[in-house]
Coordinates of C-alpha atoms in Angstrom, one line a residue:
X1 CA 1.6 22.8 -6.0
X2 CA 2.8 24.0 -2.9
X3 CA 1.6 27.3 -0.3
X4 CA 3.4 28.9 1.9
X5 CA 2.3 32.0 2.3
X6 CA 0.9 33.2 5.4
X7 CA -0.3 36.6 7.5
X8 CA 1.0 38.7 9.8
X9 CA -0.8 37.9 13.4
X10 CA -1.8 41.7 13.3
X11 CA -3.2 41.5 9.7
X12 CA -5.3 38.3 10.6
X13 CA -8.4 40.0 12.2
X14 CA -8.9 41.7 8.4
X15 CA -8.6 38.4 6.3
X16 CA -11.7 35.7 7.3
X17 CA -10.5 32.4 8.6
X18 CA -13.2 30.8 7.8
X19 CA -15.5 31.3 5.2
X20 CA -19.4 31.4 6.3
X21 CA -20.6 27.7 5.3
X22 CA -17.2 26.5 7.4
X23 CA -18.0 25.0 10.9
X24 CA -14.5 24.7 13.4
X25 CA -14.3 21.4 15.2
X26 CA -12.1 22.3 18.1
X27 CA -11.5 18.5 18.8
X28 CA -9.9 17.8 15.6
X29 CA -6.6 20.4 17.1
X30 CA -7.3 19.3 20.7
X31 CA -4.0 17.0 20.9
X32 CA -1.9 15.4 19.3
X33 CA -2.8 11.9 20.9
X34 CA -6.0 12.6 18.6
X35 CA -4.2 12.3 16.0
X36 CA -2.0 9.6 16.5
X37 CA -5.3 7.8 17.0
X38 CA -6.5 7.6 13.6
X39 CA -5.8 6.0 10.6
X40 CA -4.1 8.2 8.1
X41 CA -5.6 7.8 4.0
X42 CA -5.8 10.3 1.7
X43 CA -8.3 9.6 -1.0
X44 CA -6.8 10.1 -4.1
X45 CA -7.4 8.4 -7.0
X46 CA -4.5 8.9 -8.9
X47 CA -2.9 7.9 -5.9
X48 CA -4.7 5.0 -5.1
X49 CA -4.1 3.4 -8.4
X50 CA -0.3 4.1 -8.2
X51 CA -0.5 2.5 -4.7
X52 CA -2.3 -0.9 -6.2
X53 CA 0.1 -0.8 -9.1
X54 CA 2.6 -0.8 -6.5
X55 CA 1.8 -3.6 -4.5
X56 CA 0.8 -5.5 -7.9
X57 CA 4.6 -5.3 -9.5
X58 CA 6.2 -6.6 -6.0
X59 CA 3.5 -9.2 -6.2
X60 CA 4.3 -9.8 -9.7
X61 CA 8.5 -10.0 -9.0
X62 CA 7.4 -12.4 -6.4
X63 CA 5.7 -14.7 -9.0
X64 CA 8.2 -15.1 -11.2
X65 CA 11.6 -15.5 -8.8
X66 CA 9.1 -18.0 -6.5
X67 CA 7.2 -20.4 -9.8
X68 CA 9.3 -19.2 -12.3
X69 CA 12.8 -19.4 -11.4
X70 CA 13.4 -21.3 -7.7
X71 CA 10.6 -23.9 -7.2
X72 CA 11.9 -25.7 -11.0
X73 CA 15.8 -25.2 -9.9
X74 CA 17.6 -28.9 -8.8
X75 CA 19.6 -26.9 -6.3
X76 CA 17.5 -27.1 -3.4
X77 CA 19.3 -24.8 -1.1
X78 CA 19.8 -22.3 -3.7
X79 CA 16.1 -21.9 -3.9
X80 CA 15.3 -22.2 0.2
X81 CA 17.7 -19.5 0.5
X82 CA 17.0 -17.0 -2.4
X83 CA 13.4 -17.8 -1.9
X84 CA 13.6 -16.9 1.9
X85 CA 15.4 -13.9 1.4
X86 CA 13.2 -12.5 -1.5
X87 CA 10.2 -13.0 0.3
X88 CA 11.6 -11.5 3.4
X89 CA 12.4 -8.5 1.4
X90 CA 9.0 -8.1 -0.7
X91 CA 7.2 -7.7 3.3
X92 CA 9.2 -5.5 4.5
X93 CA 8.8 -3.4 1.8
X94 CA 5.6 -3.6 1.7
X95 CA 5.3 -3.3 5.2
X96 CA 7.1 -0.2 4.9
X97 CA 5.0 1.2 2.2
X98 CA 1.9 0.7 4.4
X99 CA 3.2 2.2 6.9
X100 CA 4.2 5.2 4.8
X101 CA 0.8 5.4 3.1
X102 CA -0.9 5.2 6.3
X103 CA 1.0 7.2 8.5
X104 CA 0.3 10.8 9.8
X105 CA 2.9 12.9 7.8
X106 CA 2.7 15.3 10.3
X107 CA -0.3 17.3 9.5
X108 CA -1.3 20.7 11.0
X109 CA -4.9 20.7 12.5
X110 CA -7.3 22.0 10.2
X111 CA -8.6 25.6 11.0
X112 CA -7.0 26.1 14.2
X113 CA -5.8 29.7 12.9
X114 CA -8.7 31.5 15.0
X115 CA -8.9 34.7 16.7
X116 CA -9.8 32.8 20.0
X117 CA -7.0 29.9 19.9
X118 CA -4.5 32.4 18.7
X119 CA -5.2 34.6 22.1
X120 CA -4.3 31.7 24.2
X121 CA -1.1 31.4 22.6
X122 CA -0.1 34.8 24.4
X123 CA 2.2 35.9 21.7
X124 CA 5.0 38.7 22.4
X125 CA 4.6 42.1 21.0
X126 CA 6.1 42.4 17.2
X127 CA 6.1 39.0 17.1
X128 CA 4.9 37.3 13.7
X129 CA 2.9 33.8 12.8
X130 CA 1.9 32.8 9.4
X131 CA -1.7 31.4 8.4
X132 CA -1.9 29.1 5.5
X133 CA -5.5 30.5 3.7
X134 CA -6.1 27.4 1.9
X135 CA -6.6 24.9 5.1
X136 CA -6.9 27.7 7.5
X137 CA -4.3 26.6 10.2
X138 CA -1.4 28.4 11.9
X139 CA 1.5 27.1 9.5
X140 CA 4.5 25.8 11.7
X141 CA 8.2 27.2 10.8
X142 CA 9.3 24.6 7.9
X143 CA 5.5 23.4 7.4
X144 CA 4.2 23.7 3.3
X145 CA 0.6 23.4 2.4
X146 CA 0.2 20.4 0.0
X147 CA -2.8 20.6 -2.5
X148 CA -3.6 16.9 -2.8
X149 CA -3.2 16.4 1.1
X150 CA -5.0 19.4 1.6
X151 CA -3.5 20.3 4.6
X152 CA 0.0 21.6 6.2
X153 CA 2.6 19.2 6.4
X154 CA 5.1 19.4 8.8
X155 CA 8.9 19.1 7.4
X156 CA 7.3 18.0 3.9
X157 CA 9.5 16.9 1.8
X158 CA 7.3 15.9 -1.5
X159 CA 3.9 14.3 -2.0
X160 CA 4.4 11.0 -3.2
X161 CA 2.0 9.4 -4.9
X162 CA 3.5 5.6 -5.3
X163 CA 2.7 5.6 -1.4
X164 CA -0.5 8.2 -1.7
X165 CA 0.9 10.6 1.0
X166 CA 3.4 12.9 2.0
X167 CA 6.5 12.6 3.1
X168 CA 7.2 14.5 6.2
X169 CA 8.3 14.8 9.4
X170 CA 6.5 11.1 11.2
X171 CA 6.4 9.3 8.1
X172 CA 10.1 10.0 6.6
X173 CA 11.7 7.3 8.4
X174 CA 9.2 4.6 6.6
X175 CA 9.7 5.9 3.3
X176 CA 13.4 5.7 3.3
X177 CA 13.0 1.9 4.2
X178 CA 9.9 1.4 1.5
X179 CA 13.2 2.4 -1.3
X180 CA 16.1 0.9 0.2
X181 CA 14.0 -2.6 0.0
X182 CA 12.6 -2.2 -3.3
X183 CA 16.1 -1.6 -4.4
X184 CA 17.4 -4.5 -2.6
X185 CA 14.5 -6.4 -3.9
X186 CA 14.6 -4.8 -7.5
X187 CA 19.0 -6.4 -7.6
X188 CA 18.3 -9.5 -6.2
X189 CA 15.7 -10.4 -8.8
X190 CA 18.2 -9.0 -11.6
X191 CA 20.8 -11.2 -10.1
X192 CA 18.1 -14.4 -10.5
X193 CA 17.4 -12.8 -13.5
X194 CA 21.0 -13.6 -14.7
X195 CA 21.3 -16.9 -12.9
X196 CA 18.5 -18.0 -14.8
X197 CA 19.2 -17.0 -18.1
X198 CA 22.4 -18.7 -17.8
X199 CA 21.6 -21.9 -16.7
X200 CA 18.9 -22.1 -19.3
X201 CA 21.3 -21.1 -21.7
X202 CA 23.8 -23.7 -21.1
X203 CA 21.0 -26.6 -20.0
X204 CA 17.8 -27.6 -21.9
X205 CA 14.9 -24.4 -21.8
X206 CA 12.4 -27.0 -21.3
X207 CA 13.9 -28.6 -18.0
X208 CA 14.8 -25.1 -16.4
X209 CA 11.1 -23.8 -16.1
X210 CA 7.4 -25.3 -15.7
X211 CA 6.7 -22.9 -17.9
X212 CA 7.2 -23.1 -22.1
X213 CA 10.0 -21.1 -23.0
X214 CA 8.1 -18.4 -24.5
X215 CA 6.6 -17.8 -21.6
X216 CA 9.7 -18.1 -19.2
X217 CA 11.2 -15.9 -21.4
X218 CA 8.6 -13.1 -21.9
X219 CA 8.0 -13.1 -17.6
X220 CA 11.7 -12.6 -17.6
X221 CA 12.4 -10.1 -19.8
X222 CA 9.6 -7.8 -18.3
X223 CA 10.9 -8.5 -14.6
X224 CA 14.4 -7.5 -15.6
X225 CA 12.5 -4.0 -17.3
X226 CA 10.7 -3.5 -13.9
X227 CA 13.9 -4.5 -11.6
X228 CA 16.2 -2.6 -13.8
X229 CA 13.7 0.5 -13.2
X230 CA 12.5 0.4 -10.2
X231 CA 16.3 -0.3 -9.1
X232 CA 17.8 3.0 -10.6
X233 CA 14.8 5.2 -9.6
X234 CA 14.4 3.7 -5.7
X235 CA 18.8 3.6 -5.5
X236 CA 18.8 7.8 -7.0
X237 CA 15.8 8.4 -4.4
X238 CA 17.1 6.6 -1.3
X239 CA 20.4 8.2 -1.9
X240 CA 18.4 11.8 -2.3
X241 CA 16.5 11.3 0.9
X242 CA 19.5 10.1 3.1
X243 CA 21.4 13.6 1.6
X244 CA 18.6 15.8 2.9
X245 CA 18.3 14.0 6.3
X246 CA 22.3 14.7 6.9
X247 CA 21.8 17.9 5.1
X248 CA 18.7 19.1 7.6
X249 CA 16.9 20.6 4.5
X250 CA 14.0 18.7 2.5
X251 CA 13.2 18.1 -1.1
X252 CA 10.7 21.7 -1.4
X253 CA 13.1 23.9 0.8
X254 CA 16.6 22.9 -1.6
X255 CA 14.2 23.8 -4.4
X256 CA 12.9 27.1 -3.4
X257 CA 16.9 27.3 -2.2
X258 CA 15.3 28.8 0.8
X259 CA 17.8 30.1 3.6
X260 CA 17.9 28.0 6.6
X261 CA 16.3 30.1 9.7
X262 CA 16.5 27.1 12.1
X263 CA 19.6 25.6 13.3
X264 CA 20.6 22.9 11.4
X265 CA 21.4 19.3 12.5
X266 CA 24.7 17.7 12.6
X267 CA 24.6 14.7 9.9
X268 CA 24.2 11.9 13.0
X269 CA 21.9 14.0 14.7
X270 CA 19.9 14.5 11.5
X271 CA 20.1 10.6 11.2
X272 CA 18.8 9.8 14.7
X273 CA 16.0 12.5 14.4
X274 CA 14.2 10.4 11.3
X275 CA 15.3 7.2 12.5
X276 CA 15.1 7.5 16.4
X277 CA 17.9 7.0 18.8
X278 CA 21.4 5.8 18.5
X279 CA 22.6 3.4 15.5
X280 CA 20.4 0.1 15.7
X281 CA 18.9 -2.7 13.9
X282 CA 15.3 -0.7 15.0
X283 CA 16.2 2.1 12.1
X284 CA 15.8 -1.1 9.0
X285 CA 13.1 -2.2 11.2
X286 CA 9.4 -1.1 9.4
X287 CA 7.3 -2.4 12.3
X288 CA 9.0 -0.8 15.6
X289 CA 6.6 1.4 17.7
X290 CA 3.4 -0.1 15.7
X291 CA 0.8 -1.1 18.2
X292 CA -1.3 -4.0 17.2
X293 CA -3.3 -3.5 20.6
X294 CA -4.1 0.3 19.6
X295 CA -5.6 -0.9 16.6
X296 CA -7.7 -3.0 18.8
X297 CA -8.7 -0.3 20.9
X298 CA -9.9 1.6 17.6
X299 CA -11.9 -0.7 16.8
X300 CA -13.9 -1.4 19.5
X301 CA -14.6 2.3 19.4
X302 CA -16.0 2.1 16.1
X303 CA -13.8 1.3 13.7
X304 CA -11.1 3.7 12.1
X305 CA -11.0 7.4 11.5
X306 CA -9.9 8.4 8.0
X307 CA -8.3 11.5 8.2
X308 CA -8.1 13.3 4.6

């Protein structure tokens, strides 16, 4: 479930920010280089398990195209090539999955929604900001509370809990690439699929596979289940998320069919805004801007902060 509700500035000084067992660390909303300095988990179980079962079934799809269906074929440079091209897919999906999962979504600091910190902001007579109650925090124009997060999420789109995380404003980008290769990954191995089924068909089963035909069979059958699957529900979600980017309106706000009070994006601006600059091979690219040498850095300082 979802908050947005808030206060009136004027109405905050009779509704408790905090309650009385609730300490305010000022350094978790002192920057947002803070931020950007941990590593982002949520601890979810239900999430954590969808996560594994994730990585498990690309795993899995891997298996069978790799020792199943390529390594046995006569046709060498049918299997270099489909075998080169599968596994490049299967990481960068991955890649782009752990990059969603462990990516700041764009959370709101926790309990920055304090008399003190909201003097600073020296606000204008008559004019209004919202509090979100359950994570005490000054709630940003197009920010929703998420209840498994437990915190404000910028531009949230929908908690997702095949990558155990939000989707939102930083981490969009990511999980647009984590569906468009599972897609591509999820039609290439029905297209093997095919291939194979054919040539066993028309050859002897027991020359087509190390495997006994049972077998080959059975691993087949449930790859084309998962690849027909994961294909039609990755394709219908890619194509969702790329409409709400051109659109300028995430998943919660066409719901609630709230009315835009921000000026929306043209579609290429829209585009550029997830993806980052003009039209280039960086927007299918899952590892530009990571930083192996800031996760160096973290560690010598004492190893990663979850932030949950």
């Amino acid at each position: 479930t979802m908050q947005s509700s808030g206060h009136r500035f004027r109405d905050v000084e009779h509704h408790p920010l905090l309650a009385d067992n609730d300490s305010y660390d000022s350094s978790s909303s002192s920057s947002e280089a803070d931020m950007a300095d941990r590593v982002w988990f949520i601890r979810d179980g239900c999430g954590m398990v969808c996560a594994i079962m994730t990585w498990l079934l690309v795993v899995y799809a891997d298996f069978v195209v790799t020792f199943v269906m390529l390594l046995p074929s006569k046709d060498f440079w049918y299997s270099v090539i489909n075998g080169v091209l599968f596994n490049c897919l299967a990481v960068l999906a991955l890649s782009s999955h752990l990059r969603t999962m462990l990516t700041d979504p764009g959370a709101v600091p926790k309990g920055n929604a304090t008399k003190e910190y909201m003097d600073n902001l020296q606000l204008k007579p008559g004019e209004v900001i919202y509090k979100c109650p359950k994570c005490c925090s000054i709630k940003p124009e197009r920010a929703h509370h998420c209840s498994i997060c437990k915190r404000c999420i910028r531009k949230m789109d929908h908690h997702c809990p095949w990558v155990n995380n939000c989707v939102g404003e930083k981490n969009q980008r990511f999980f647009v690439l984590f569906t468009m290769y599972i897609a591509l990954i999820s039609a290439h191995a029905l297209v093997l699929c095919g291939f194979q089924f054919f040539s066993c068909v028309r050859g002897q089963w027991t020359e087509c596979s190390d495997f006994s035909p049972p077998v080959t069979v059975i691993l087949m059958i449930f790859l084309c289940l998962e690849g027909f699957l994961f294909l039609t529900f990755t394709a219908v979600m890619f194509g969702t998320q790329i409409h709400s980017i051109c659109n300028d309106e995430t998943e919660i706000e066409r719901l609630k069919s709230e009315k835009p009070t921000w000026e929306r994006r043209l579609r290429w601006e829209g585009m550029k805004s997830v993806f980052g600059g003009q039209p280039s091979l960086l927007w299918i690219n899952p590892f530009a801007g990571f930083r192996i040498r800031r996760l160096l850095l973290r560690g010598k300082k004492g190893g990663p902060e979850f932030s949950v």
